[in-house]
mmCIF file of C-alpha atoms in Angstrom:
data_model
loop_
_atom_site.group_PDB
_atom_site.id
_atom_site.type_symbol
_atom_site.label_atom_id
_atom_site.label_comp_id
_atom_site.label_asym_id
_atom_site.label_seq_id
_atom_site.Cartn_x
_atom_site.Cartn_y
_atom_site.Cartn_z
ATOM 1 C CA UNK A 1 -81.124 72.721 153.506
ATOM 2 C CA UNK A 2 -79.486 69.888 155.314
ATOM 3 C CA UNK A 3 -80.815 67.418 152.498
ATOM 4 C CA UNK A 4 -79.966 69.259 149.543
ATOM 5 C CA UNK A 5 -76.430 69.818 150.818
ATOM 6 C CA UNK A 6 -76.294 65.803 151.275
ATOM 7 C CA UNK A 7 -77.659 65.536 147.625
ATOM 8 C CA UNK A 8 -75.339 68.451 145.986
ATOM 9 C CA UNK A 9 -72.335 66.233 147.539
ATOM 10 C CA UNK A 10 -73.670 62.792 146.268
ATOM 11 C CA UNK A 11 -73.966 64.164 142.726
ATOM 12 C CA UNK A 12 -70.435 65.849 142.807
ATOM 13 C CA UNK A 13 -68.898 62.525 144.438
ATOM 14 C CA UNK A 14 -70.553 60.366 141.509
ATOM 15 C CA UNK A 15 -69.580 62.973 138.490
ATOM 16 C CA UNK A 16 -65.727 62.720 139.982
ATOM 17 C CA UNK A 17 -65.757 59.231 140.432
ATOM 18 C CA UNK A 18 -67.299 58.010 137.419
ATOM 19 C CA UNK A 19 -64.281 58.841 134.734
ATOM 20 C CA UNK A 20 -62.249 56.763 137.266
ATOM 21 C CA UNK A 21 -64.791 53.457 137.736
ATOM 22 C CA UNK A 22 -66.300 53.714 133.847
ATOM 23 C CA UNK A 23 -63.839 55.303 131.876
ATOM 24 C CA UNK A 24 -60.635 52.953 132.268
ATOM 25 C CA UNK A 25 -60.782 51.342 129.101
ATOM 26 C CA UNK A 26 -61.364 54.623 126.795
ATOM 27 C CA UNK A 27 -58.455 56.693 128.878
ATOM 28 C CA UNK A 28 -56.256 54.167 128.377
ATOM 29 C CA UNK A 29 -56.647 54.306 124.654
ATOM 30 C CA UNK A 30 -56.273 58.036 124.723
ATOM 31 C CA UNK A 31 -53.198 57.636 126.935
ATOM 32 C CA UNK A 32 -51.617 55.341 124.597
ATOM 33 C CA UNK A 33 -52.774 57.701 121.389
ATOM 34 C CA UNK A 34 -50.893 60.361 122.846
ATOM 35 C CA UNK A 35 -47.568 58.915 123.962
ATOM 36 C CA UNK A 36 -47.676 57.965 120.391
ATOM 37 C CA UNK A 37 -47.928 61.016 119.157
ATOM 38 C CA UNK A 38 -45.225 62.863 121.778
ATOM 39 C CA UNK A 39 -42.918 60.224 120.408
ATOM 40 C CA UNK A 40 -43.236 60.956 117.053
ATOM 41 C CA UNK A 41 -43.063 64.842 118.159
ATOM 42 C CA UNK A 42 -40.213 64.712 120.386
ATOM 43 C CA UNK A 43 -37.187 64.289 117.599
ATOM 44 C CA UNK A 44 -38.271 67.172 115.050
ATOM 45 C CA UNK A 45 -38.186 69.335 118.410
ATOM 46 C CA UNK A 46 -34.900 68.241 119.178
ATOM 47 C CA UNK A 47 -33.470 68.783 115.705
ATOM 48 C CA UNK A 48 -33.295 72.690 116.343
ATOM 49 C CA UNK A 49 -31.280 74.049 119.053
ATOM 50 C CA UNK A 50 -32.292 77.298 120.462
ATOM 51 C CA UNK A 51 -29.508 79.678 121.846
ATOM 52 C CA UNK A 52 -30.323 82.193 124.718
ATOM 53 C CA UNK A 53 -28.618 84.509 126.621
ATOM 54 C CA UNK A 54 -29.686 84.487 130.212
ATOM 55 C CA UNK A 55 -27.660 86.210 133.255
ATOM 56 C CA UNK A 56 -27.254 83.943 136.008
ATOM 57 C CA UNK A 57 -28.972 85.231 139.001
ATOM 58 C CA UNK A 58 -25.627 84.812 141.044
ATOM 59 C CA UNK A 59 -23.446 86.879 138.534
ATOM 60 C CA UNK A 60 -21.881 89.941 139.889
ATOM 61 C CA UNK A 61 -23.246 93.034 138.615
ATOM 62 C CA UNK A 62 -20.766 95.452 136.544
ATOM 63 C CA UNK A 63 -21.880 98.019 138.661
ATOM 64 C CA UNK A 64 -22.901 98.432 142.744
ATOM 65 C CA UNK A 65 -26.221 99.678 143.187
ATOM 66 C CA UNK A 66 -27.123 101.204 146.041
ATOM 67 C CA UNK A 67 -29.616 99.051 148.370
ATOM 68 C CA UNK A 68 -32.923 99.546 148.472
ATOM 69 C CA UNK A 69 -33.327 100.655 152.167
ATOM 70 C CA UNK A 70 -30.360 103.137 151.753
ATOM 71 C CA UNK A 71 -32.119 104.980 149.037
ATOM 72 C CA UNK A 72 -35.521 104.987 151.037
ATOM 73 C CA UNK A 73 -33.464 106.332 154.080
ATOM 74 C CA UNK A 74 -31.877 109.252 151.556
ATOM 75 C CA UNK A 75 -35.395 110.264 149.702
ATOM 76 C CA UNK A 76 -36.916 110.210 152.780
ATOM 77 C CA UNK A 77 -34.750 112.571 154.656
ATOM 78 C CA UNK A 78 -36.075 115.158 151.527
ATOM 79 C CA UNK A 79 -39.322 114.745 152.709
ATOM 80 C CA UNK A 80 -40.762 117.384 154.782
ATOM 81 C CA UNK A 81 -41.666 116.176 157.984
ATOM 82 C CA UNK A 82 -45.375 117.888 157.882
ATOM 83 C CA UNK A 83 -46.084 116.032 153.812
ATOM 84 C CA UNK A 84 -46.853 112.804 154.344
ATOM 85 C CA UNK A 85 -48.027 112.160 150.895
ATOM 86 C CA UNK A 86 -44.061 112.685 149.939
ATOM 87 C CA UNK A 87 -43.412 109.676 152.742
ATOM 88 C CA UNK A 88 -46.188 107.698 151.399
ATOM 89 C CA UNK A 89 -45.044 107.759 147.830
ATOM 90 C CA UNK A 90 -41.149 107.169 149.365
ATOM 91 C CA UNK A 91 -42.870 103.996 151.319
ATOM 92 C CA UNK A 92 -44.457 102.887 148.308
ATOM 93 C CA UNK A 93 -41.258 103.482 145.996
ATOM 94 C CA UNK A 94 -39.436 101.632 148.683
ATOM 95 C CA UNK A 95 -41.794 98.400 148.336
ATOM 96 C CA UNK A 96 -41.297 98.028 144.783
ATOM 97 C CA UNK A 97 -37.765 98.538 144.753
ATOM 98 C CA UNK A 98 -37.671 94.907 147.582
ATOM 99 C CA UNK A 99 -40.054 93.605 145.121
ATOM 100 C CA UNK A 100 -38.499 94.102 141.722
ATOM 101 C CA UNK A 101 -34.797 94.948 142.498
ATOM 102 C CA UNK A 102 -34.520 98.664 140.860
ATOM 103 C CA UNK A 103 -35.737 102.266 142.379
ATOM 104 C CA UNK A 104 -38.968 103.009 140.018
#
């Protein structure tokens, strides 16, 4: 088993090193051709400007939202002390609120 692992490691090393050692001429020709295509395509892409309406993350929201934890406390208080499924559902909703920013 040890010899098989050594053989596989050597074959993998050769497979990964082969393009670096023997493929440099062909790779440089491909890179040069790619650079020419990119130089030709770049001005065409800059000809059109796209206007987007993205709100800044730091922009204040118009309506003050209740925090996820406050909502969790309120919903948890509504659950019956015996009903564990309600408490688990509220805990899942709190996790989703913390992840997404809104109560599901």
